[in-house]
Amino acid sequence: MRGIYFLRDLITQVTALNLGCIYAGTIINLLAYADDMVVLAPSWQALQSILVVIEDAASKISMSFNTKKTVCMVFNPCDRRKIICDTFPQFILAGCKLQFVEQFRYLGHLIDSCLSDDKDIQREIKALFTRTNMLCRRFKICSLQVKLKLFLSYCMCLYDAALWSSFTVAMYKKLSSCYSRCMKSFFGYCKYSSVTSVLFELGLPSFNTLMHNSKFSFECCLLRCSNMIVSSMLRK
């Protein structure tokens, strides 16, 4: 319960600062999920001011921070002419200097300072190969129906795929190829077998269909969401 009170008090104080990134007319400065928080600010001074407020609110309930897992990331403007500075002083939280990183994994999604999803797609390719190899070792002699259920559960749920919006065609094709290779490997097809024939025989969706369904499902969830920030982004 104290975490709920802490968050309510923190949101009130941070909102009063009137600092943050403005998107669709809404000031966004603090995003919280369970015990994870993301702080957004347009300048070094604004972010440090928000960190001071967070530290003060946490001290009231004797809550500590894991500063080793707390990092900072700079997102430069797309127009390089608008970049004012490439380096900034380190931020201070709970008396500790926070580290700057180029990429960070948050809630399973790999965020890159260049706002590219290529690294996260590469992560998903490795994870898909790993899951498929595990299934091949443990369930190679199972029936086709059992294999279909396993493949549906472990290999067709591409985590956070609906969030990908900025990636190279080459990386997208690598993931598509990975999906086909894993499917052929697990169901015992030759690597030169026609992907279309394999999909037809197994009754499985193609990679493009899988991606389309993932994005459509995500969009439907967004439309049903009543969160003010999400609604502002949809209007934008």
Short mmCIF file of C-alpha atoms in Angstrom, two decimals:
data_model
loop_
_atom_site.label_atom_id
_atom_site.label_comp_id
_atom_site.label_asym_id
_atom_site.label_seq_id
_atom_site.Cartn_x
_atom_site.Cartn_y
_atom_site.Cartn_z
CA MET A 1 0.00 0.00 0.00
CA ARG A 2 2.81 2.41 0.76
CA GLY A 3 3.90 2.15 -2.86
CA ILE A 4 0.47 3.39 -3.99
CA TYR A 5 0.61 6.34 -1.59
CA PHE A 6 4.16 7.09 -2.73
CA LEU A 7 3.11 7.09 -6.37
CA ARG A 8 0.08 9.32 -5.76
CA ASP A 9 2.16 11.83 -3.82
CA LEU A 10 4.92 11.69 -6.42
CA ILE A 11 2.58 12.29 -9.36
CA THR A 12 1.08 15.31 -7.58
CA GLN A 13 4.49 16.83 -6.91
CA VAL A 14 5.93 16.12 -10.36
CA THR A 15 2.80 17.51 -12.05
CA ALA A 16 3.16 20.71 -10.03
CA LEU A 17 6.64 21.21 -11.50
CA ASN A 18 5.11 21.60 -14.95
CA LEU A 19 8.25 20.04 -16.44
CA GLY A 20 8.39 17.32 -19.05
CA CYS A 21 8.05 16.50 -22.72
CA ILE A 22 4.97 17.93 -24.43
CA TYR A 23 3.19 15.55 -26.79
CA ALA A 24 -0.21 16.30 -28.35
CA GLY A 25 -0.67 19.10 -25.84
CA THR A 26 -0.01 16.83 -22.84
CA ILE A 27 3.01 17.12 -20.54
CA ILE A 28 4.55 13.69 -20.06
CA ASN A 29 7.23 13.41 -17.39
CA LEU A 30 6.64 10.20 -15.40
CA LEU A 31 5.59 6.73 -16.57
CA ALA A 32 5.20 4.04 -13.91
CA TYR A 33 4.62 0.30 -14.20
CA ALA A 34 4.77 -1.81 -11.02
CA ASP A 35 8.17 -0.96 -9.48
CA ASP A 36 9.66 0.44 -12.71
CA MET A 37 9.61 4.11 -13.61
CA VAL A 38 10.58 6.16 -16.65
CA VAL A 39 11.27 9.88 -16.25
CA LEU A 40 11.12 12.13 -19.32
CA ALA A 41 12.37 15.70 -19.64
CA PRO A 42 13.41 18.04 -22.46
CA SER A 43 16.57 19.31 -20.73
CA TRP A 44 19.25 18.30 -18.24
CA GLN A 45 18.04 20.77 -15.59
CA ALA A 46 14.41 19.67 -15.91
CA LEU A 47 15.28 16.00 -15.47
CA GLN A 48 17.51 16.67 -12.47
CA SER A 49 14.72 18.71 -10.86
CA ILE A 50 12.30 15.80 -11.29
CA LEU A 51 14.86 13.38 -9.82
CA VAL A 52 15.18 15.60 -6.73
CA VAL A 53 11.40 15.50 -6.23
CA ILE A 54 11.38 11.71 -6.65
CA GLU A 55 14.17 11.29 -4.10
CA ASP A 56 12.40 13.56 -1.62
CA ALA A 57 9.09 11.67 -1.97
CA ALA A 58 10.85 8.31 -1.52
CA SER A 59 12.69 9.46 1.61
CA LYS A 60 9.36 10.15 3.34
CA ILE A 61 8.51 6.43 3.31
CA SER A 62 12.11 5.18 3.60
CA MET A 63 12.07 3.80 0.05
CA SER A 64 15.44 3.18 -1.58
CA PHE A 65 16.51 3.13 -5.23
CA ASN A 66 18.60 0.58 -7.09
CA THR A 67 20.92 3.11 -8.69
CA LYS A 68 22.95 0.33 -10.36
CA LYS A 69 19.93 -0.44 -12.54
CA THR A 70 19.00 3.20 -13.06
CA VAL A 71 20.42 4.62 -16.29
CA CYS A 72 20.06 7.71 -18.46
CA MET A 73 19.57 7.92 -22.21
CA VAL A 74 19.76 10.94 -24.52
CA PHE A 75 17.43 11.07 -27.54
CA ASN A 76 18.78 13.61 -30.01
CA PRO A 77 16.50 15.49 -32.45
CA CYS A 78 16.08 13.93 -35.89
CA ASP A 79 17.36 17.18 -37.38
CA ARG A 80 21.05 17.23 -36.45
CA ARG A 81 21.11 21.03 -36.81
CA LYS A 82 18.95 21.21 -33.68
CA ILE A 83 21.42 19.26 -31.52
CA ILE A 84 22.75 21.68 -28.92
CA CYS A 85 25.11 19.39 -27.00
CA ASP A 86 26.31 15.78 -27.26
CA THR A 87 27.54 15.41 -23.67
CA PHE A 88 25.88 16.24 -20.37
CA PRO A 89 26.90 16.18 -16.69
CA GLN A 90 25.92 13.00 -14.87
CA PHE A 91 22.59 13.02 -13.08
CA ILE A 92 22.50 12.50 -9.32
CA LEU A 93 20.00 10.25 -7.54
CA ALA A 94 20.30 9.25 -3.88
CA GLY A 95 23.85 10.59 -3.86
CA CYS A 96 24.94 8.37 -6.76
CA LYS A 97 25.91 9.37 -10.28
CA LEU A 98 23.78 7.71 -12.94
CA GLN A 99 25.33 6.08 -15.98
CA PHE A 100 24.56 7.11 -19.57
CA VAL A 101 23.82 4.24 -22.01
CA GLU A 102 23.09 3.91 -25.73
CA GLN A 103 20.50 1.17 -25.26
CA PHE A 104 18.51 -0.35 -22.42
CA ARG A 105 16.09 -3.22 -22.02
CA TYR A 106 12.88 -2.02 -20.40
CA LEU A 107 9.99 -4.43 -19.76
CA GLY A 108 11.52 -6.82 -22.27
CA HIS A 109 11.77 -4.23 -25.05
CA LEU A 110 15.23 -3.10 -26.15
CA ILE A 111 15.18 0.70 -26.44
CA ASP A 112 17.89 2.34 -28.56
CA SER A 113 18.96 5.98 -28.28
CA CYS A 114 18.65 6.28 -32.07
CA LEU A 115 15.02 5.12 -31.83
CA SER A 116 15.78 2.18 -34.11
CA ASP A 117 14.11 -1.18 -33.54
CA ASP A 118 16.81 -3.20 -35.31
CA LYS A 119 18.51 -4.22 -32.04
CA ASP A 120 15.20 -5.37 -30.57
CA ILE A 121 14.39 -7.38 -33.70
CA GLN A 122 17.85 -8.97 -33.44
CA ARG A 123 17.03 -9.88 -29.84
CA GLU A 124 13.79 -11.51 -30.96
CA ILE A 125 15.62 -13.51 -33.67
CA LYS A 126 18.01 -14.97 -31.09
CA ALA A 127 15.13 -15.69 -28.70
CA LEU A 128 13.12 -17.43 -31.45
CA PHE A 129 16.03 -19.67 -32.40
CA THR A 130 16.62 -20.48 -28.72
CA ARG A 131 12.98 -21.42 -28.10
CA THR A 132 12.85 -23.56 -31.25
CA ASN A 133 16.04 -25.44 -30.35
CA MET A 134 14.56 -26.16 -26.93
CA LEU A 135 11.37 -27.51 -28.50
CA CYS A 136 13.34 -29.67 -30.95
CA ARG A 137 15.36 -31.24 -28.13
CA ARG A 138 12.44 -31.95 -25.82
CA PHE A 139 9.46 -32.60 -28.08
CA LYS A 140 10.89 -33.94 -31.33
CA ILE A 141 8.89 -37.22 -31.25
CA CYS A 142 5.55 -35.71 -30.23
CA SER A 143 2.50 -35.89 -32.46
CA LEU A 144 1.73 -33.20 -35.02
CA GLN A 145 -1.15 -31.78 -32.96
CA VAL A 146 1.05 -31.44 -29.88
CA LYS A 147 3.78 -29.78 -31.95
CA LEU A 148 1.30 -27.31 -33.42
CA LYS A 149 0.17 -26.32 -29.93
CA LEU A 150 3.77 -25.92 -28.78
CA PHE A 151 4.77 -23.88 -31.83
CA LEU A 152 1.73 -21.65 -31.38
CA SER A 153 2.61 -21.02 -27.73
CA TYR A 154 6.37 -20.60 -27.97
CA CYS A 155 7.21 -19.41 -31.49
CA MET A 156 4.26 -17.40 -32.73
CA CYS A 157 4.08 -14.95 -29.84
CA LEU A 158 6.61 -12.35 -30.95
CA TYR A 159 6.94 -10.21 -27.87
CA ASP A 160 6.39 -6.46 -28.44
CA ALA A 161 6.46 -6.92 -32.25
CA ALA A 162 3.57 -4.47 -32.54
CA LEU A 163 5.82 -1.70 -31.18
CA TRP A 164 8.31 -1.93 -34.03
CA SER A 165 8.04 1.10 -36.27
CA SER A 166 11.58 2.06 -37.28
CA PHE A 167 13.69 -0.75 -38.75
CA THR A 168 15.62 -1.71 -41.86
CA VAL A 169 14.16 -3.97 -44.53
CA ALA A 170 17.15 -6.29 -44.14
CA MET A 171 16.48 -6.86 -40.44
CA TYR A 172 12.78 -7.47 -41.08
CA LYS A 173 13.66 -10.07 -43.74
CA LYS A 174 16.05 -11.77 -41.30
CA LEU A 175 13.23 -12.22 -38.80
CA SER A 176 10.93 -13.52 -41.54
CA SER A 177 13.61 -16.01 -42.59
CA CYS A 178 14.13 -17.00 -38.96
CA TYR A 179 10.41 -17.76 -38.57
CA SER A 180 10.43 -19.99 -41.67
CA ARG A 181 13.62 -21.82 -40.67
CA CYS A 182 12.34 -22.49 -37.16
CA MET A 183 9.04 -23.81 -38.49
CA LYS A 184 10.75 -26.17 -40.95
CA SER A 185 13.22 -27.36 -38.34
CA PHE A 186 10.65 -28.14 -35.66
CA PHE A 187 8.23 -29.95 -37.98
CA GLY A 188 10.96 -31.90 -39.76
CA TYR A 189 10.85 -30.28 -43.20
CA CYS A 190 13.83 -29.92 -45.50
CA LYS A 191 15.34 -26.46 -45.48
CA TYR A 192 14.68 -26.18 -49.23
CA SER A 193 10.97 -26.96 -48.86
CA SER A 194 8.55 -24.36 -50.17
CA VAL A 195 7.43 -22.08 -47.34
CA THR A 196 3.99 -21.71 -48.92
CA SER A 197 3.53 -25.48 -49.08
CA VAL A 198 4.66 -25.92 -45.47
CA LEU A 199 2.27 -23.24 -44.25
CA PHE A 200 -0.61 -24.81 -46.21
CA GLU A 201 0.07 -28.32 -44.89
CA LEU A 202 0.40 -27.20 -41.27
CA GLY A 203 -2.38 -24.62 -41.39
CA LEU A 204 -0.13 -21.96 -39.89
CA PRO A 205 -0.15 -18.22 -40.73
CA SER A 206 2.61 -16.64 -42.76
CA PHE A 207 5.06 -14.27 -41.13
CA ASN A 208 3.38 -11.21 -42.67
CA THR A 209 0.00 -12.40 -41.39
CA LEU A 210 1.48 -12.92 -37.94
CA MET A 211 2.86 -9.38 -37.88
CA HIS A 212 -0.38 -7.90 -39.18
CA ASN A 213 -2.43 -9.70 -36.51
CA SER A 214 -0.04 -8.54 -33.81
CA LYS A 215 -0.33 -4.89 -34.84
CA PHE A 216 -4.10 -5.10 -35.27
CA SER A 217 -4.55 -6.63 -31.81
CA PHE A 218 -2.32 -3.94 -30.30
CA GLU A 219 -4.26 -1.16 -32.02
CA CYS A 220 -7.55 -2.58 -30.72
CA CYS A 221 -6.15 -2.55 -27.18
CA LEU A 222 -5.06 1.07 -27.60
CA LEU A 223 -8.52 2.10 -28.79
CA ARG A 224 -10.09 0.53 -25.69
CA CYS A 225 -7.57 2.18 -23.36
CA SER A 226 -8.85 5.10 -21.27
CA ASN A 227 -5.41 6.36 -20.21
CA MET A 228 -5.05 10.10 -20.85
CA ILE A 229 -1.55 9.83 -22.32
CA VAL A 230 -2.51 7.00 -24.68
CA SER A 231 -5.61 8.91 -25.77
CA SER A 232 -3.50 12.00 -26.52
CA MET A 233 -1.12 9.96 -28.67
CA LEU A 234 -4.01 8.44 -30.62
CA ARG A 235 -5.43 11.88 -31.35
CA LYS A 236 -2.00 12.97 -32.57
#
